[in-house]
Short mmCIF file of C-alpha atoms and ligand atoms in Angstrom, two decimals:
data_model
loop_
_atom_site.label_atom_id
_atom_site.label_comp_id
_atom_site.label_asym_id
_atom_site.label_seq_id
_atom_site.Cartn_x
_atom_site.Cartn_y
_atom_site.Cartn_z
CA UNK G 1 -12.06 16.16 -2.75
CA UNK G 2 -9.10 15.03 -4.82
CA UNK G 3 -5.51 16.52 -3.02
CA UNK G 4 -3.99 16.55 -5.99
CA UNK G 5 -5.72 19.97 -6.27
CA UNK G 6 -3.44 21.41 -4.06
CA UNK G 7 0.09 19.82 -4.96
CA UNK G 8 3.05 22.43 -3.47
CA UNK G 9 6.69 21.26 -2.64
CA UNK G 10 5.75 19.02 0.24
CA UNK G 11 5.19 16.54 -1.92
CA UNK G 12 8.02 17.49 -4.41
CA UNK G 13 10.12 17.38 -1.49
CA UNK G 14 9.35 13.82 -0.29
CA UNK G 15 9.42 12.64 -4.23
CA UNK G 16 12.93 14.26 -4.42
CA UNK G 17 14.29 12.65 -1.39
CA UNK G 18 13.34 9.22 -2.95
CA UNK G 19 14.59 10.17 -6.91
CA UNK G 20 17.50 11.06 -4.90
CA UNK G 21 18.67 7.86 -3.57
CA UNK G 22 17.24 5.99 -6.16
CA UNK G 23 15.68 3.81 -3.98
CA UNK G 24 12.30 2.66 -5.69
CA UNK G 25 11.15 -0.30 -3.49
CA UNK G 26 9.81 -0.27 -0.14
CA UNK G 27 11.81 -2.81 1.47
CA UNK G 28 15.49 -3.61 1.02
CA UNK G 29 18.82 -1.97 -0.04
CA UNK G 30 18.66 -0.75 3.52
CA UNK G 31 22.45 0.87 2.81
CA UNK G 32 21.37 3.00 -0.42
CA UNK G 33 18.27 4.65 1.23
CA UNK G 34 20.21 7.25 2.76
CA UNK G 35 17.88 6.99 5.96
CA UNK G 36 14.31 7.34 3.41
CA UNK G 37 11.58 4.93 4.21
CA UNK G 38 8.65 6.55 2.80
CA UNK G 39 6.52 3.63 2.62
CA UNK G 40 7.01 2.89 6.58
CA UNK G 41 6.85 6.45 7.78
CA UNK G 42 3.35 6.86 5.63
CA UNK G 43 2.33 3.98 7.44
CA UNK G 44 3.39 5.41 10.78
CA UNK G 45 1.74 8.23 10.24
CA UNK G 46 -1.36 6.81 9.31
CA UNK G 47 -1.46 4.37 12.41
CA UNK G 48 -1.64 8.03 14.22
CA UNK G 49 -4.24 9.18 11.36
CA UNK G 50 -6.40 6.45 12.20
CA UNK G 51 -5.56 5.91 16.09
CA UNK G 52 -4.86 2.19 15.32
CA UNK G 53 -1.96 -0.26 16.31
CA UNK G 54 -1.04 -1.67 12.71
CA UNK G 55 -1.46 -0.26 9.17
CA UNK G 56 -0.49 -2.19 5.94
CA UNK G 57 0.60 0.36 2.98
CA UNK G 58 -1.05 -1.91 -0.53
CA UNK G 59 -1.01 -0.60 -4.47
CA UNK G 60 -4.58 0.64 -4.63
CA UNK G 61 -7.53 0.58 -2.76
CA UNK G 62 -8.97 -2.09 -4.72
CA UNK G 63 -5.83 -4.51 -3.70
CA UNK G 64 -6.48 -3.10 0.20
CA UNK G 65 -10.45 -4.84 0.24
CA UNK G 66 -8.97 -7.98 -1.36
CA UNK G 67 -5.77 -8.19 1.30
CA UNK G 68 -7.73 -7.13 4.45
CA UNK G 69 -10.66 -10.00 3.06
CA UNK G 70 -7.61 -12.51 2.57
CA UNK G 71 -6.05 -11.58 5.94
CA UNK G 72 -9.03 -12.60 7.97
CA UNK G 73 -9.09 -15.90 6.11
CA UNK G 74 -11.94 -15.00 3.67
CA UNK G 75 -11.93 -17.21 0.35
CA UNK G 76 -13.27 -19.62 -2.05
CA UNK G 77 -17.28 -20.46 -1.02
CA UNK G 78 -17.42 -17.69 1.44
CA UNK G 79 -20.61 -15.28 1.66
CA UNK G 80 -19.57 -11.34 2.16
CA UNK G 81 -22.22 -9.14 2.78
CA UNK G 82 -21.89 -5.98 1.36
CA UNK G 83 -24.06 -2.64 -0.05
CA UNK G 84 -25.86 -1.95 -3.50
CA UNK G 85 -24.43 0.86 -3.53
CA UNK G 86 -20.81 0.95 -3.87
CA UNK G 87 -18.06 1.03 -5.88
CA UNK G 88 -17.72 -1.81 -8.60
CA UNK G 89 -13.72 -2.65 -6.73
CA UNK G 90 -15.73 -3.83 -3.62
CA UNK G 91 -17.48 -6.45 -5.59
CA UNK G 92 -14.36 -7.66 -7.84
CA UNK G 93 -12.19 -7.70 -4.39
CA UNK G 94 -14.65 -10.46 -2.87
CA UNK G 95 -14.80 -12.40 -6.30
CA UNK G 96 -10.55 -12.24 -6.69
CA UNK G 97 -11.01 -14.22 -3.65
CA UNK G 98 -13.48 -17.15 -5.17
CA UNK G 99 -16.00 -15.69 -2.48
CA UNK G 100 -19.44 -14.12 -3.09
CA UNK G 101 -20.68 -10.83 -3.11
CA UNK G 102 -24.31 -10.62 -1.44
CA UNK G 103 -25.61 -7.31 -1.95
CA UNK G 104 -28.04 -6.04 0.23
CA UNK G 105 -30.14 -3.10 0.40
CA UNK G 106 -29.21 0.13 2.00
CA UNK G 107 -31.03 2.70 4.51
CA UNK G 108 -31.59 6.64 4.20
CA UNK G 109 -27.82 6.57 5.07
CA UNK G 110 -26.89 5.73 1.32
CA UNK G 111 -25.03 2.34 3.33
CA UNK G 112 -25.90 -0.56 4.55
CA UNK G 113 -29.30 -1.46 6.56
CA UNK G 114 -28.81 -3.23 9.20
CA UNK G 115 -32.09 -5.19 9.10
CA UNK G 116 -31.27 -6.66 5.19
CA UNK G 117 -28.04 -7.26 6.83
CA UNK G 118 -29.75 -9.67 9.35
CA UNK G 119 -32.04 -11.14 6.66
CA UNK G 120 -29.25 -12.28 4.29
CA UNK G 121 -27.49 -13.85 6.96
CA UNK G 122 -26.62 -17.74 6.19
CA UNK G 123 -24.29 -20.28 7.55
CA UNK G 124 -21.77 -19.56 4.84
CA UNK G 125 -21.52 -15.79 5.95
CA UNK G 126 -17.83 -14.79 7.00
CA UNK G 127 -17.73 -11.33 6.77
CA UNK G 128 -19.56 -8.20 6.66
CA UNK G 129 -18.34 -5.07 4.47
CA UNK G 130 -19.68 -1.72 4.70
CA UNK G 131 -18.84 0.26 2.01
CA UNK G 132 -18.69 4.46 3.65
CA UNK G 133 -19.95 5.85 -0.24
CA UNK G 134 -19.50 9.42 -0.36
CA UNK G 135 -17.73 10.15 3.06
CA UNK G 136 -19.96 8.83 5.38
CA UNK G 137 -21.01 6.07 7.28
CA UNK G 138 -24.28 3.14 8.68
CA UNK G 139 -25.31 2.56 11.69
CA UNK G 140 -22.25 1.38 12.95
CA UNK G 141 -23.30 0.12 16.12
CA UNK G 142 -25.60 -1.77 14.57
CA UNK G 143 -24.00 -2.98 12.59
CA UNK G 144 -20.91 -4.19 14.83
CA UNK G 145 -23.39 -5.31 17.06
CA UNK G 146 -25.20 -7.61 14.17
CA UNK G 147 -21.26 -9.18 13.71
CA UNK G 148 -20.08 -9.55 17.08
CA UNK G 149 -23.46 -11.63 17.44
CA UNK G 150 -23.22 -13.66 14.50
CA UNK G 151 -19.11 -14.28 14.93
CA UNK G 152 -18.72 -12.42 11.69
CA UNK G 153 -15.53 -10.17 10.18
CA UNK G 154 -16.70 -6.58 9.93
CA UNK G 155 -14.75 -4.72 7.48
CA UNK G 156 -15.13 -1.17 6.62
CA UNK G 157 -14.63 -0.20 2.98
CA UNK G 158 -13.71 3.38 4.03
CA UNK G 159 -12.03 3.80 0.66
CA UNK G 160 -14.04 7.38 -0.03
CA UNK G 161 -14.46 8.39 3.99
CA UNK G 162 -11.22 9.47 5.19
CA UNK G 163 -11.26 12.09 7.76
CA UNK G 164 -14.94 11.09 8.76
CA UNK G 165 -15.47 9.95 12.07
CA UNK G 166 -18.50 7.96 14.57
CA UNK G 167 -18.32 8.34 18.05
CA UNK G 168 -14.68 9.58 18.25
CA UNK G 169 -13.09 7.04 15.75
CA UNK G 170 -11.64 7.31 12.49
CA UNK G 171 -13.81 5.71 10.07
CA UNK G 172 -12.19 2.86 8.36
CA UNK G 173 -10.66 1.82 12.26
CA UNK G 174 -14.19 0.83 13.82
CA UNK G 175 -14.22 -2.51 12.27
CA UNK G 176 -11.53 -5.87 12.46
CA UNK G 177 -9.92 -4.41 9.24
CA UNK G 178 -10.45 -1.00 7.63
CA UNK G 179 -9.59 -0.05 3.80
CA UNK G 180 -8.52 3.05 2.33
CA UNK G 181 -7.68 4.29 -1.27
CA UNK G 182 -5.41 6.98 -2.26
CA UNK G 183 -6.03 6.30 -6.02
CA UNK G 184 -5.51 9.71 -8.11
CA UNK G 185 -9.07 11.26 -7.25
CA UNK G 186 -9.39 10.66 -3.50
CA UNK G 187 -9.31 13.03 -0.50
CA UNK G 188 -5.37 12.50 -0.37
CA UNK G 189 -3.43 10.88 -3.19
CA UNK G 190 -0.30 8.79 -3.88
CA UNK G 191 -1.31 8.48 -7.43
CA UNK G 192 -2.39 5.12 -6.67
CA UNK G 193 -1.98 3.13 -3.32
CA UNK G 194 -4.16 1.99 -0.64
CA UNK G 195 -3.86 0.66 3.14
CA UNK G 196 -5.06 -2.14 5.64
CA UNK G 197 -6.07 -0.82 8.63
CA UNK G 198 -6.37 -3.25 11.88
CA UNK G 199 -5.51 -3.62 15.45
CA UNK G 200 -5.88 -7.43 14.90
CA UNK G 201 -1.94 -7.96 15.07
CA UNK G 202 -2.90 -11.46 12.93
CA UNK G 203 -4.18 -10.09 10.07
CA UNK G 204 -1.82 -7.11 10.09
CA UNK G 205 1.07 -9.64 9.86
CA UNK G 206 -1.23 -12.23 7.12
CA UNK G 207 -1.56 -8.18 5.38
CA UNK G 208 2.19 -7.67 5.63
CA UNK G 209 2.91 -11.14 3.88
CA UNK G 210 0.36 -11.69 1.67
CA UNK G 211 0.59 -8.33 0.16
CA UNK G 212 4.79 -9.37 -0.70
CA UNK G 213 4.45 -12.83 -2.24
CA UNK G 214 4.11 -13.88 1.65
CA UNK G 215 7.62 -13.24 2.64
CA UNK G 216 7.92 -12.93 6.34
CA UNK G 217 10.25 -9.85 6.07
CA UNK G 218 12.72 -11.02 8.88
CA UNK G 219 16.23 -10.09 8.65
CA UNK G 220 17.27 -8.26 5.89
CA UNK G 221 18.27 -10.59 3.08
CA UNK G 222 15.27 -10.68 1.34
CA UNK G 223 16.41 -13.70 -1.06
CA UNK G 224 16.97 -15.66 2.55
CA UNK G 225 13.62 -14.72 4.09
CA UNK G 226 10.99 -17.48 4.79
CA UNK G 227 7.38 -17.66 2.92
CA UNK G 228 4.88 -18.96 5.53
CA UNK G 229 2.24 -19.13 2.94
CA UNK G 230 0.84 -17.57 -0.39
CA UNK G 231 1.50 -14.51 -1.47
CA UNK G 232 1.04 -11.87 -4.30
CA UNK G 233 2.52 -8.73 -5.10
CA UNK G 234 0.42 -5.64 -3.97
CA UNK G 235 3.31 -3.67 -2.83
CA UNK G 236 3.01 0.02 -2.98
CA UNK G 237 6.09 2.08 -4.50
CA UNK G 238 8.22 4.45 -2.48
CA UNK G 239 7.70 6.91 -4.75
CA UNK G 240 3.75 6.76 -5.07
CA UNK G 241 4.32 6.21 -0.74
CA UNK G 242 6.56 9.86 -1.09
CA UNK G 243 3.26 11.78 -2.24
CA UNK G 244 1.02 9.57 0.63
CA UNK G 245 3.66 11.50 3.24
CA UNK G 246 3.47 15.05 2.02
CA UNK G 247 -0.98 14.46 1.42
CA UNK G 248 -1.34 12.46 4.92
CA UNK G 249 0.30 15.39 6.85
CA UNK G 250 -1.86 17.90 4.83
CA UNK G 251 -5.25 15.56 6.15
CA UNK G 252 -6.56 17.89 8.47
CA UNK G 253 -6.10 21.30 5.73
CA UNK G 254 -7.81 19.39 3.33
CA UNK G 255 -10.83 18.29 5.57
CA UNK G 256 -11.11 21.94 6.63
CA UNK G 257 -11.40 23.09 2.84
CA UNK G 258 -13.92 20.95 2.33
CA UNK G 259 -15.88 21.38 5.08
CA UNK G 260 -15.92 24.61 4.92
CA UNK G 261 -17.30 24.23 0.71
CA UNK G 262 -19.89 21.44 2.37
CA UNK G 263 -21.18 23.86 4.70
CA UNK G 264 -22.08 26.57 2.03
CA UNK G 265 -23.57 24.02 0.03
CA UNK G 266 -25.51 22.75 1.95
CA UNK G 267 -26.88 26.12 3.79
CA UNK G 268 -28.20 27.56 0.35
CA UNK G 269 -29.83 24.13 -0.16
CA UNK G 270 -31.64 23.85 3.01
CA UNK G 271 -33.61 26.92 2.27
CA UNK G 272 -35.65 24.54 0.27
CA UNK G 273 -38.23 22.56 1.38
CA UNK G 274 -37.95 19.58 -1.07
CA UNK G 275 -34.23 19.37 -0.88
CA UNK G 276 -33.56 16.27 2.01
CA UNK G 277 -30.19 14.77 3.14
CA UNK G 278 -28.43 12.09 3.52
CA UNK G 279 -28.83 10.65 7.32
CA UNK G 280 -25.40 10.27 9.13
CA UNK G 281 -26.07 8.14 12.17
CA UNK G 282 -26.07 10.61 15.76
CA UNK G 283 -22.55 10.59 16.60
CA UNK G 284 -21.05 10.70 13.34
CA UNK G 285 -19.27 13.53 11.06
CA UNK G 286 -18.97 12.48 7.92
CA UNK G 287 -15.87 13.74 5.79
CA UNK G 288 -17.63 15.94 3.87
CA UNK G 289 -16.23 14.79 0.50
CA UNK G 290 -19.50 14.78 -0.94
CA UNK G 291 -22.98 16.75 -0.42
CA UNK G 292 -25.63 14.21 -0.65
CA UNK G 293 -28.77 14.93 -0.67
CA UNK G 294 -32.34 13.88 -2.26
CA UNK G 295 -35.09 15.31 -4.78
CA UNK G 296 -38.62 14.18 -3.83
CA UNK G 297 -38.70 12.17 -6.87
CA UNK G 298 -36.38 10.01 -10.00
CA UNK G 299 -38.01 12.81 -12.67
CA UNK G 300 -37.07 15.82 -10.52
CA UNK G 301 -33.31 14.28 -9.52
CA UNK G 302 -32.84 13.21 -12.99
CA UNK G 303 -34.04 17.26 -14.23
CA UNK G 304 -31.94 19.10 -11.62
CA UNK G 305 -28.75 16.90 -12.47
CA UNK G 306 -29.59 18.11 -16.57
CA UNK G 307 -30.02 21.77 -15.48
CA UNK G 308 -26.27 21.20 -12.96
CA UNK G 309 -24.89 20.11 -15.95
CA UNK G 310 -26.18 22.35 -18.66
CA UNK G 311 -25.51 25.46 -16.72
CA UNK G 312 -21.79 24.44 -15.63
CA UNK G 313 -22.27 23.18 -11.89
CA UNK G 314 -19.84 19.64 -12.69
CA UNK G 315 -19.32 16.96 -10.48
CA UNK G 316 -22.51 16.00 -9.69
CA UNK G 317 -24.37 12.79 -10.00
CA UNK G 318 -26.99 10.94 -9.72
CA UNK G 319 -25.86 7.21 -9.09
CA UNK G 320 -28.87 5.53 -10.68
CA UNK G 321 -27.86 6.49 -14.06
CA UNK G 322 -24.40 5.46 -13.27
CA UNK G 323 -22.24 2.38 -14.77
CA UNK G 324 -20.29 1.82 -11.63
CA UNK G 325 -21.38 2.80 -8.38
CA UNK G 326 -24.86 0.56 -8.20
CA UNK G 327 -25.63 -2.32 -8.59
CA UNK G 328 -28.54 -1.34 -12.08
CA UNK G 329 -26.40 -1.29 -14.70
CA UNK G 330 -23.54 -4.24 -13.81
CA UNK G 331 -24.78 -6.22 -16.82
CA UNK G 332 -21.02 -7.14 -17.22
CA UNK G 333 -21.13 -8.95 -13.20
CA UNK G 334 -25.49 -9.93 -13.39
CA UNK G 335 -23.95 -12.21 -16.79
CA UNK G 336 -20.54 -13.55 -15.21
CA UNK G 337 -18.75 -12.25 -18.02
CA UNK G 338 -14.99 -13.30 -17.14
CA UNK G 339 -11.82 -14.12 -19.01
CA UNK G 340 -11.27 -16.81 -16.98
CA UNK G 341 -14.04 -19.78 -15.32
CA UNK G 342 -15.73 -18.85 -12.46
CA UNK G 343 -16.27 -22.05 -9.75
CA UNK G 344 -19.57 -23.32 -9.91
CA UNK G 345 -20.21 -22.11 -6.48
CA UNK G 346 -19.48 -18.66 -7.45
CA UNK G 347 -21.66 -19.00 -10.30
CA UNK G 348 -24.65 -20.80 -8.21
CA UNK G 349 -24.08 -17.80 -5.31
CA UNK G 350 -24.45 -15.05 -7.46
CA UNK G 351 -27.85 -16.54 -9.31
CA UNK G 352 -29.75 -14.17 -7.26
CA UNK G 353 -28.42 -11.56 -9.34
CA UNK G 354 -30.37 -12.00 -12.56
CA UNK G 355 -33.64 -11.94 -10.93
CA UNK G 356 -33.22 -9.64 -7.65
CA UNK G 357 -35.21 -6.41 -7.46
CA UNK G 358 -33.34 -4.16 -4.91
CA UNK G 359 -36.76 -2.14 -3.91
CA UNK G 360 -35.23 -0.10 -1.08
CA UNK G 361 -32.45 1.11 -2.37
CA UNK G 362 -33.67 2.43 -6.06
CA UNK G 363 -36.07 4.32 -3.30
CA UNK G 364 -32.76 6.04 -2.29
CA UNK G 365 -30.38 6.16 -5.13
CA UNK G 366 -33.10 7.11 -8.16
CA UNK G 367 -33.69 9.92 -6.07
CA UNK G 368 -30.22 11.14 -4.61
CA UNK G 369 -27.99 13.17 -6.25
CA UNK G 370 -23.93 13.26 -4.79
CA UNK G 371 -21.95 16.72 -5.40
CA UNK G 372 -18.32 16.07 -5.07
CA UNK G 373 -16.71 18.82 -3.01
CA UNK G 374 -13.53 20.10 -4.33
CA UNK G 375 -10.39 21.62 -2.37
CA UNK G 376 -9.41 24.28 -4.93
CA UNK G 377 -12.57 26.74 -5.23
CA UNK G 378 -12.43 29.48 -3.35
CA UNK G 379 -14.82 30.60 -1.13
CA UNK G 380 -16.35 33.05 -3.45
CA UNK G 381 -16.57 30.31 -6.39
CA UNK G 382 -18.26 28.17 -3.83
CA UNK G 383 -21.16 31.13 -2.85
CA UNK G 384 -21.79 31.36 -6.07
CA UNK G 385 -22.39 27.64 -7.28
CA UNK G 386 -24.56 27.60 -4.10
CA UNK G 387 -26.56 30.47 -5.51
CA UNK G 388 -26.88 28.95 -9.04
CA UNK G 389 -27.24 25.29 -7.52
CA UNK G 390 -30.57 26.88 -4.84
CA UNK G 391 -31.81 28.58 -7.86
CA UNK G 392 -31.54 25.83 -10.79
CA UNK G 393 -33.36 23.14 -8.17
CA UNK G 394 -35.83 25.87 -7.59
CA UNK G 395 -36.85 26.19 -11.21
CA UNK G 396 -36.61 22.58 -11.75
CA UNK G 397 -39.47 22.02 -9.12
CA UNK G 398 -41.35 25.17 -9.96
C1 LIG K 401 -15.65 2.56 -2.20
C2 LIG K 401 -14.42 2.22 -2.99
N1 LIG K 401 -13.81 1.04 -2.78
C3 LIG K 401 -12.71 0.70 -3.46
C4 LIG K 401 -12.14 1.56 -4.38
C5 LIG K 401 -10.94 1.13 -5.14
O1 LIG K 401 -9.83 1.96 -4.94
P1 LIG K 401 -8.68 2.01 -6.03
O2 LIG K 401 -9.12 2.88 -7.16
O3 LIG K 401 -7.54 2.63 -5.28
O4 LIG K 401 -8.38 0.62 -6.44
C6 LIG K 401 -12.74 2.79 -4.64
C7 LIG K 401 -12.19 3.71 -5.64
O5 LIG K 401 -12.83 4.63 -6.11
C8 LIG K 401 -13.91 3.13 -3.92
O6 LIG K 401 -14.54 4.29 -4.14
#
């Protein structure tokens, strides 16, 4: 998955232009740029990427949840829905906010279910996040449906789904805001950056503020610009936005590579009979940064990632086991360990945490087990971990 497999001189070229002028920042010293504005044409481009009106370039993905959260007027009290399954950035986004993270269980789609979605419903619910784990997606429609119904924000965590798609649309621009990462291991890399995606113009201007200590960016003094409210700094450099230009314009190569790998994967899996996938909802195509799939059983997924491992197939995992993808093992979050005090509504809204069971989605996640699919094997390399992955899960059942 990670681009930064396949580095060349696009993105030495882009870097260069910026070392060139010297230029570090993304907004300003409009007469030393020598015409570069890496951070605004990555965003351009991505508005095409992801067919939407605005995009909002942030440092990390991580900053991108907690912006596109604050831009819809999410904060302090505030329920947000979101998976068990996830990434542990999801969770701290909601909480740098003073809101709380509900998790709910998720469906044979390794995201959200709608109907736990319905049943944690409250009257301090304001959004709705769907976290797209492993480069695919819920039942969207559902699931918009569910928020357009209850007057809730949807937002799509699409921080490990770009280039997947439902019903025509770029995941991560099917919701009010969409989130990406291009931290150092994703699908395309700045080293580490993120975006908003929206065609709310509102929150794409609250995005473009918030994200620059809320400076209003008109004119171009930026000492005399106007702050219409508060603001932090989650500003992306040009030079991590250089490598976003030369990766975004590379998207559709690197999607082929890997669906391509996914494909070859998966064929040699489906030969056998205990081997299941992941569901992705009719109408979508996931990104194929990740073959998912499931073992019948917690003692046969837990075997067959052993044998992966033991016998050199890396890179695969199985999330049950794992300190920060699901929700089992967030001792550090389930105690409110914090530098800092936590409000007491905070604390009183995430009580549910210490005595919980998440039933449904152990079902899934003790049994799955996530390959990451990566751009530099060749096709070769890739026939033969199919052959040794068929045969290893073979023997492990047999
Ligand atoms: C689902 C998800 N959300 C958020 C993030 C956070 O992104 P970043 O590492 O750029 O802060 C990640 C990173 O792995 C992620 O996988």
């Amino acid at each position: 998955m990670p681009g930064f497999e396949l580095f060349s001189d696009l993105e030495r070229k882009e870097v260069n232009d910026v070392l060139d002028n010297g230029v570090l920042m993304r907004y300003g010293f409009d007469g030393m740029r020598k015409g570069h504005w890496k951070a605004k044409a990555l965003e351009a481009e991505l508005a095409t990427t992801f067919k939407s009106n605005h995009v909002q370039l942030v440092s990390s993905g991580t900053a991108a949840v907690s912006v596109a959260l604050a831009s819809a007027g999410v904060g302090a009290g505030d329920e947000v829905i979101m998976p068990t399954f996830t990434f542990v950035a999801s969770f701290e986004a909601i909480m740098m906010l003073g809101a709380i993270p509900v998790l709910v269980d998720i469906d044979d789609t390794l995201t959200l279910d709608p109907k736990a979605v319905k049943a944690a419903i409250t009257p301090k619910t304001k959004a709705v996040m769907i976290v797209q784990m492993c480069g695919s997606m819920g039942n969207m429609e559902a699931l918009s449906k569910i928020c357009n119904d209850h007057n809730l924000i949807f937002v799509e965590d699409a921080c490990q789904a770009i280039g997947g798609s439902y019903k025509g649309k770029p995941l991560g621009s099917i919701a009010d805001l969409g989130c990406f990462s291009f931290d150092f291991v994703k699908t395309i890399t700045c080293g580490e950056g993120g975006a908003v995606v929206t065609n709310n113009k509102a929150y794409y201007i609250n995005a473009d503020h918030f994200s620059d200590h809320g400076h209003d960016h008109v004119g171009n003094d930026r000492g005399a610009e106007t702050h219409p409210f508060l603001g932090y700094n989650f500003r992306i450099s040009e030079l991590h936005a250089a490598v976003g230009l030369a990766q975004v314009r590379r998207l559709p190569e690197f999607i082929a590579i890997q669906k391509r790998n996914y494909t070859i994967l998966r064929n040699a899996l489906t030969e056998i009979p205990e081997v299941t996938f992941r569901n992705v909802p009719d109408g979508g195509e996931e990104s194929y940064a990740f073959l998912n799939f499931f073992m019948p059983d917690l003692e046969l997924a837990q075997k067959v990632t052993a044998a992966f491992k033991a016998n050199g197939v890396d890179a695969c995992w199985n999330y049950y086991q794992n300190n920060w993808h699901y929700i089992r093992k967030w001792n550090h979050l389930k105690d409110l360990k914090s530098l800092y005090p936590i409000s007491s509504e905070v604390k009183k809204g995430l009580e549910y945490l210490k005595t919980k069971s998440f039933d449904q989605s152990d079902h899934y996640i003790s049994r799955n087990i996530s390959c990451l699919i990566k751009l530099s094997w060749t096709e070769k390399e890739v026939k033969e971990r199919a052959d040794k992955m068929a045969q290893l899960i073979s023997s492990a059942i047999n």
